[in-house]
Short mmCIF file of C-alpha atoms in Angstrom, two decimals:
data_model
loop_
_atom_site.label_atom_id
_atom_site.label_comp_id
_atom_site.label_asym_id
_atom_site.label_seq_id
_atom_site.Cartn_x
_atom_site.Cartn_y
_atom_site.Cartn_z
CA UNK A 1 -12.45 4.26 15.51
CA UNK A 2 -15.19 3.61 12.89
CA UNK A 3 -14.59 2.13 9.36
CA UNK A 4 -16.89 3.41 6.78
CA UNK A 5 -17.17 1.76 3.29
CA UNK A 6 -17.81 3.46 0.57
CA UNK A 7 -18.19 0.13 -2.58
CA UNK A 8 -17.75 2.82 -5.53
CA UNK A 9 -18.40 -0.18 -7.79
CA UNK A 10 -22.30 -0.17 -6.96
CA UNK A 11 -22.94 3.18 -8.60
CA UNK A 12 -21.15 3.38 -11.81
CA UNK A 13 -24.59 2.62 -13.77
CA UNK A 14 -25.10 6.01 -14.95
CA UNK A 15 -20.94 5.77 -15.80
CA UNK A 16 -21.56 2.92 -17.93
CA UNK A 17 -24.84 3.76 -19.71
CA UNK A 18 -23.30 7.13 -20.54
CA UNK A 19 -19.97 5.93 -21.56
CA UNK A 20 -21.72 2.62 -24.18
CA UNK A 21 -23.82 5.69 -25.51
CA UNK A 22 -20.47 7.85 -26.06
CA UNK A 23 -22.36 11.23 -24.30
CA UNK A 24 -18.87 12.27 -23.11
CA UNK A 25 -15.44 11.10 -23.49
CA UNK A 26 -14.25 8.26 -20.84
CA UNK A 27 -12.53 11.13 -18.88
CA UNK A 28 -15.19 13.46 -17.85
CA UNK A 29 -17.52 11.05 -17.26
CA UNK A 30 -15.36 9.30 -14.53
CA UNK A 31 -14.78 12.09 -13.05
CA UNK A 32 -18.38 13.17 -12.85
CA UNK A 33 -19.41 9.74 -12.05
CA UNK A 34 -16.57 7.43 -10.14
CA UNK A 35 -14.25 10.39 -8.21
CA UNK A 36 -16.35 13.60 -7.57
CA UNK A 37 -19.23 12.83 -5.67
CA UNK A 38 -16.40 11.35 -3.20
CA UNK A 39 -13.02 13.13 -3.07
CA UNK A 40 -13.62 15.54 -0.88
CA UNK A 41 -14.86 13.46 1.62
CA UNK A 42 -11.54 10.87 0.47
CA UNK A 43 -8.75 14.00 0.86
CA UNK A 44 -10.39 15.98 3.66
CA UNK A 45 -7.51 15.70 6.07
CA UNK A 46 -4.88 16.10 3.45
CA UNK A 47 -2.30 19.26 3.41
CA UNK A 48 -2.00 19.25 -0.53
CA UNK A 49 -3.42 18.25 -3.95
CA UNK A 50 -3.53 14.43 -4.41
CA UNK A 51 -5.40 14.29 -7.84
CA UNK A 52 -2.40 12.20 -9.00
CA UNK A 53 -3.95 9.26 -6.64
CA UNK A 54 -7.00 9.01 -8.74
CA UNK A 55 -7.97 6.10 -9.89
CA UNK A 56 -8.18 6.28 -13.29
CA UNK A 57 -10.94 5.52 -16.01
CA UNK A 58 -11.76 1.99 -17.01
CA UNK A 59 -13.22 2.01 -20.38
CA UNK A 60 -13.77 -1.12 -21.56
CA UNK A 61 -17.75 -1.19 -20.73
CA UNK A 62 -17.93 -5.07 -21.01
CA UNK A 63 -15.34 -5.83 -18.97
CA UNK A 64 -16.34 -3.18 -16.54
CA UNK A 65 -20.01 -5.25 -16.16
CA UNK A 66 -18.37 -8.29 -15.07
CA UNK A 67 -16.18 -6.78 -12.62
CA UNK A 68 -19.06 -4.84 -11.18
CA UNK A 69 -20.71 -7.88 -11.09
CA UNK A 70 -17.90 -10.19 -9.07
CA UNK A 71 -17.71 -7.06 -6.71
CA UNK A 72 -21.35 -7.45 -5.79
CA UNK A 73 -20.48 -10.68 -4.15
CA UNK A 74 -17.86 -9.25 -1.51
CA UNK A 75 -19.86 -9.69 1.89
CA UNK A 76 -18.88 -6.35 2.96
CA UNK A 77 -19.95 -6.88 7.01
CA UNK A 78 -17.33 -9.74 7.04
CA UNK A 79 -14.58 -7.13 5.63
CA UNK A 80 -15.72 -4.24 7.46
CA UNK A 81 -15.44 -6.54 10.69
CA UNK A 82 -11.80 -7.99 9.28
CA UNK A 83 -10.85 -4.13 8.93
CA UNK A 84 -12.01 -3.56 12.68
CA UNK A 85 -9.78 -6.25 13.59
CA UNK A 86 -6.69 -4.79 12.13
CA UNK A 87 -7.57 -1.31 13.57
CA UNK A 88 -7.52 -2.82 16.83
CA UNK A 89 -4.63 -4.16 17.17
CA UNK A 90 -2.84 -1.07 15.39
CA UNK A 91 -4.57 1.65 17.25
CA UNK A 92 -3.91 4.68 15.56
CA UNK A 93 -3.22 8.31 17.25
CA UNK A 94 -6.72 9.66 17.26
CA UNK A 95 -10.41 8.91 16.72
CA UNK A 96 -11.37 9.91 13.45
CA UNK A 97 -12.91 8.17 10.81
CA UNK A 98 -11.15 6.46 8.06
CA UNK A 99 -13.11 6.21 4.76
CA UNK A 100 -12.32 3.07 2.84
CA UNK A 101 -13.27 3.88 -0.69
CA UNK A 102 -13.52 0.25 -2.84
CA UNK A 103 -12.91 0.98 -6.52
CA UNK A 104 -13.13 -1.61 -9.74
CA UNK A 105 -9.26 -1.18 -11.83
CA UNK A 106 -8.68 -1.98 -15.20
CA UNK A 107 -8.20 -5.61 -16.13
CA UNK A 108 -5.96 -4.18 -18.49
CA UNK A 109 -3.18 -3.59 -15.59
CA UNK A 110 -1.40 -6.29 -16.04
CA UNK A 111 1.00 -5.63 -13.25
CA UNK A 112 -1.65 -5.31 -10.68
CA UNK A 113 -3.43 -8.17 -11.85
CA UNK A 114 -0.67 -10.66 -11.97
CA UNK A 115 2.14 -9.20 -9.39
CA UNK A 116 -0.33 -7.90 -7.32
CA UNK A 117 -2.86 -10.16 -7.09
CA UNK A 118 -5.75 -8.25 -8.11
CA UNK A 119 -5.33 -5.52 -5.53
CA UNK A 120 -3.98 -2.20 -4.78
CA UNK A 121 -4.14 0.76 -2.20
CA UNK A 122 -3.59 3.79 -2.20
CA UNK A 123 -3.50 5.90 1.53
CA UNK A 124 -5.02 9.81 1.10
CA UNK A 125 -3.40 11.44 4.60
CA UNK A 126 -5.95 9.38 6.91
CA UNK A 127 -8.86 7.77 4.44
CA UNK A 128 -7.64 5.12 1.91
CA UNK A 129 -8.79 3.65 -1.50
CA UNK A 130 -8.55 -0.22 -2.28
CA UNK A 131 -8.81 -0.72 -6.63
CA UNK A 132 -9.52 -4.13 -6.94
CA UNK A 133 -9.73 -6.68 -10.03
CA UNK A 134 -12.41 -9.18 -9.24
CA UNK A 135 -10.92 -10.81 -12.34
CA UNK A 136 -7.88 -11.79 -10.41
CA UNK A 137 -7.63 -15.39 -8.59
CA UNK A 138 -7.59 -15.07 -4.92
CA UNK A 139 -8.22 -11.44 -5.01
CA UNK A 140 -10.66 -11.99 -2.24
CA UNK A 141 -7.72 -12.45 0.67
CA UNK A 142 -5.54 -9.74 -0.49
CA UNK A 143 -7.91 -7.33 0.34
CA UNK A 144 -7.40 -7.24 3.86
CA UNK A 145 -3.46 -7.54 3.58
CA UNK A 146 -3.87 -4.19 1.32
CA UNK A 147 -5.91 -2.43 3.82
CA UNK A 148 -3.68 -3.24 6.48
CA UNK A 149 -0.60 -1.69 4.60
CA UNK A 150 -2.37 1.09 3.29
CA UNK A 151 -3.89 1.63 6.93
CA UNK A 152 -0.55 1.64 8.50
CA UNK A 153 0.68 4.36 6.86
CA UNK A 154 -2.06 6.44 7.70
CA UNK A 155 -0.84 5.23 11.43
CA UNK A 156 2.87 5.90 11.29
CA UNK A 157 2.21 9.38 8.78
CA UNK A 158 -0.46 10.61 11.79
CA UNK A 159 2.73 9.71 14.57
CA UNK A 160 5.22 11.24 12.51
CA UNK A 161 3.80 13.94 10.41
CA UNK A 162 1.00 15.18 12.88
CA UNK A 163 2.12 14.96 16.48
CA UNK A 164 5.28 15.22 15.64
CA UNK A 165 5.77 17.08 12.43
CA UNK A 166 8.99 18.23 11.57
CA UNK A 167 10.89 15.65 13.92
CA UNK A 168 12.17 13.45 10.62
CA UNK A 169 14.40 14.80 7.88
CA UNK A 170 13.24 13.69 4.71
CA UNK A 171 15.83 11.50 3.90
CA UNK A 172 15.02 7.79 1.64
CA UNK A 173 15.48 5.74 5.19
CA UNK A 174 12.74 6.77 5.84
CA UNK A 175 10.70 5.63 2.42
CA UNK A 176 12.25 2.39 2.89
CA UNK A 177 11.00 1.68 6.46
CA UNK A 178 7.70 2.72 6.12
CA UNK A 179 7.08 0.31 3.81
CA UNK A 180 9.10 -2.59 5.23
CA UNK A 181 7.13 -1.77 9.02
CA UNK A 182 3.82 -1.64 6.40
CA UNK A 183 4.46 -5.22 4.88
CA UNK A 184 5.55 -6.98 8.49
CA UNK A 185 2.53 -5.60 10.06
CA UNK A 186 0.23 -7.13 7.09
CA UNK A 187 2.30 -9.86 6.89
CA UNK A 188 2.21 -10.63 11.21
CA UNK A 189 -1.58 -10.86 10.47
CA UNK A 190 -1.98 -12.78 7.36
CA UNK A 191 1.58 -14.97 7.38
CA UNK A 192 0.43 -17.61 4.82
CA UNK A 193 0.50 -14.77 2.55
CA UNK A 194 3.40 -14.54 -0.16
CA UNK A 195 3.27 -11.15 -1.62
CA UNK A 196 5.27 -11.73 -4.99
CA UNK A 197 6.79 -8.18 -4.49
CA UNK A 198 8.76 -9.20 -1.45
CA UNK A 199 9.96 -12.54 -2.43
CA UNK A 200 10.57 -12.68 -6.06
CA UNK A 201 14.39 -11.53 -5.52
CA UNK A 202 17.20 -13.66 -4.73
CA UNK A 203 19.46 -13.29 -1.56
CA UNK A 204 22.50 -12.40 -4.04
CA UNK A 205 20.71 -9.57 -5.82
CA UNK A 206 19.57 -8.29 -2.69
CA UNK A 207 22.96 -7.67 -1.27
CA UNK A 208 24.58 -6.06 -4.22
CA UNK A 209 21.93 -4.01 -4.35
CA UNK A 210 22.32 -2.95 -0.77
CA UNK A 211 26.18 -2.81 -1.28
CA UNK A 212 26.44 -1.00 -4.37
CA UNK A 213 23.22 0.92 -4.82
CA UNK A 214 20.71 1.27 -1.29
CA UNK A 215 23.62 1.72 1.42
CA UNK A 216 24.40 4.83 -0.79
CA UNK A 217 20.91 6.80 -0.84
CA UNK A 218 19.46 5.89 2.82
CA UNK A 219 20.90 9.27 3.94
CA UNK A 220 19.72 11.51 0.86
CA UNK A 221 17.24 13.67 0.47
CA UNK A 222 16.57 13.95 -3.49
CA UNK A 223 16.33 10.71 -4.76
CA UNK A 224 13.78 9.21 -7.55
CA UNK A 225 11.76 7.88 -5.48
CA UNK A 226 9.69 5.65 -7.92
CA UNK A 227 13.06 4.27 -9.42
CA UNK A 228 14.09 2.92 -6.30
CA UNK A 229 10.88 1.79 -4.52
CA UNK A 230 8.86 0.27 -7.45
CA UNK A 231 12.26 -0.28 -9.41
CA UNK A 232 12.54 0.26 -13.37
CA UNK A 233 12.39 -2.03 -16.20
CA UNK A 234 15.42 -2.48 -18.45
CA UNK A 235 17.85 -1.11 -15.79
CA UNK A 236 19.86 -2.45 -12.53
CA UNK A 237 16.95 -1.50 -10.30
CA UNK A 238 14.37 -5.02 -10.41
CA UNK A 239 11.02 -4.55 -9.60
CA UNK A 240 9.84 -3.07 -6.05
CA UNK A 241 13.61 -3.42 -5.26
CA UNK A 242 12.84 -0.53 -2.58
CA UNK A 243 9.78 -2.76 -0.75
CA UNK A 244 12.14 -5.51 -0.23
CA UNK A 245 15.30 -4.00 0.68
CA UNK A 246 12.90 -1.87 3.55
CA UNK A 247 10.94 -5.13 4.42
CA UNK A 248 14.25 -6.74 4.94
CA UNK A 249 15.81 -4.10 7.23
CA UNK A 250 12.45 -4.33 9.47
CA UNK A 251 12.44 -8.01 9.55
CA UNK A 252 16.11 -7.95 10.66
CA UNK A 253 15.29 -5.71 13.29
CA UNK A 254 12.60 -8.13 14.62
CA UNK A 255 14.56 -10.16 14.71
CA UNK A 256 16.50 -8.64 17.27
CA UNK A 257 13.47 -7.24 19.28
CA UNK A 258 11.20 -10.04 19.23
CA UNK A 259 8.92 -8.44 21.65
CA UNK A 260 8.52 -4.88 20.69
CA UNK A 261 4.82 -4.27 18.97
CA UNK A 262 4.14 -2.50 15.84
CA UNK A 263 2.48 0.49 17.55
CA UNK A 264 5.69 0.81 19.67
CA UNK A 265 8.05 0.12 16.52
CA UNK A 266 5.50 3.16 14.68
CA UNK A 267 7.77 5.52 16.97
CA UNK A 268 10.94 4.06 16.40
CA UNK A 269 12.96 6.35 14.00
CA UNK A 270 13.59 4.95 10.62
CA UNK A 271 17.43 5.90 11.30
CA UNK A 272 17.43 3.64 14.92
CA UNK A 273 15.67 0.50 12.99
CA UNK A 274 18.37 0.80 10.52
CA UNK A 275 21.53 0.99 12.96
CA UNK A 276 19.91 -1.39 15.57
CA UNK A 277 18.51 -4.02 12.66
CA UNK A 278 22.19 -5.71 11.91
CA UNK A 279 21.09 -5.63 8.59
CA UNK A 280 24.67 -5.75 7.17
CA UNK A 281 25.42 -8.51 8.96
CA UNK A 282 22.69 -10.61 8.34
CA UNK A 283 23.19 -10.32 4.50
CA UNK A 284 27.11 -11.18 5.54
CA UNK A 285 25.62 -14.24 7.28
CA UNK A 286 22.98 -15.53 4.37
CA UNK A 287 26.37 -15.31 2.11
CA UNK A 288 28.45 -17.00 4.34
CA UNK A 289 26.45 -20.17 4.51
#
């Protein structure tokens, strides 16, 4: 399977001159500039419109410069050989492609900047895009961690969704255990890692969350799904509450199958991983200590 980078950062010159010399508003001129000459190519395998995956204008010019400038130091055979790596050792279900589109994002993003370490994906049905902030410390070694979330999806969504679409009822398990399998698999790779979204809660909150809350929605269908994955600010859901409930309920099922792979726990139902994880009784245990 072939990688092919596409470092958006080394051709937003026009974007830049045109935006200092205000010839269009910030808008249209990323859109001309920064997504069009590359969505189709980014959403070609997807079944629907993903314009709400966009990255989204940076307009602070300055800023913007220095960025661009950081980016240009990435050595982008080393990470195109770090994203072979990964590939191999989570084949995915066929042979095409994947375009890795590498995007500046607003310094101005707090939350990415200083939860996320500079670094954010975002997977488009097979292809992905990776917005990073060279401004970030460290941002460097998230990269690959990113990639190989964001490129696991496209893995367990091709399993699930192509050659065997219609097999799993959309029900919030399933949200939850995408993204728990998503963060072992980076983790597995890059363990001296500490993503802050995974290990910022405490063991206590965790459970009454599960208890009172998570226990509750695992079998529904309709559910807010950004409230409960990426939590919400001033009520009882803490930030990416979701991500480390479904992390949990992976790890826990590791635990148990020490030597299953990721590509063979891909095609384990979310339901199965769940039921088989003892989940409940390793919160029960943590407690109990």
């Amino acid at each position: 399977m072939k990688i092919k980078l596409i470092p958006v950062y080394e051709s937003l010159e026009i974007y830049l001159e045109k935006l200092e010399n205000k010839e269009q508003g910030a808008n249209e001129l990323w859109e001309q500039y920064a997504i069009a000459p590359y969505w189709k190519t980014l959403c070609q395998y997807a079944p629907m419109d993903l314009s709400d995956r966009k990255p989204v204008p940076i307009t602070d010019s300055m800023i913007l410069r220095q960025q661009i400038k950081q980016l240009h130091t990435l050595d982008l055979e080393k990470l195109q050989r770090e994203f072979e790596r990964i590939v191999s050792i989570l084949p995915n279900y066929d042979d095409d492609p994947i375009y890795v589109a590498l995007y500046p994002i607003s310094d101005e993003n707090w939350s990415v900047k200083e939860r996320q370490n500079g670094v954010v994906g975002t997977s488009l049905f097979g292809n992905l895009i990776i917005q990073i902030n060279p401004l970030a410390m460290d941002y460097e070694q998230w990269i690959p961690y990113v990639f190989a979330h964001e490129y696991h999806h496209t893995v367990w969504g091709n399993y699930w969704f192509v050659n065997h679409g219609g097999e799993l009822t959309n029900r919030f398990i399933n949200s939850l255990v995408i993204d728990g399998e998503a963060d072992s698999f980076s983790l597995s790779l890059y363990p001296k890692l500490k993503p802050k979204w995974l290990f910022s809660m405490s063991k206590q909150t965790e459970e009454l969350l599960w208890k009172d809350v998570y226990s509750n929605l695992v079998e529904k269908t309709e559910v807010d799904y950004c409230k409960y994955m990426f939590g919400q600010e001033g009520s009882e859901i803490p930030w990416c509450a979701g991500y480390v409930i479904g992390f949990q309920i992976v790890q826990s099922y590791l635990k148990y199958h020490e030597n299953i792979s990721f590509s063979e726990l891909v095609e384990k139902r979310p339901e199965q991983i769940l039921d088989e994880s003892g989940y409940y009784s390793t919160l029960e245990e943590i407690r109990n200590k």
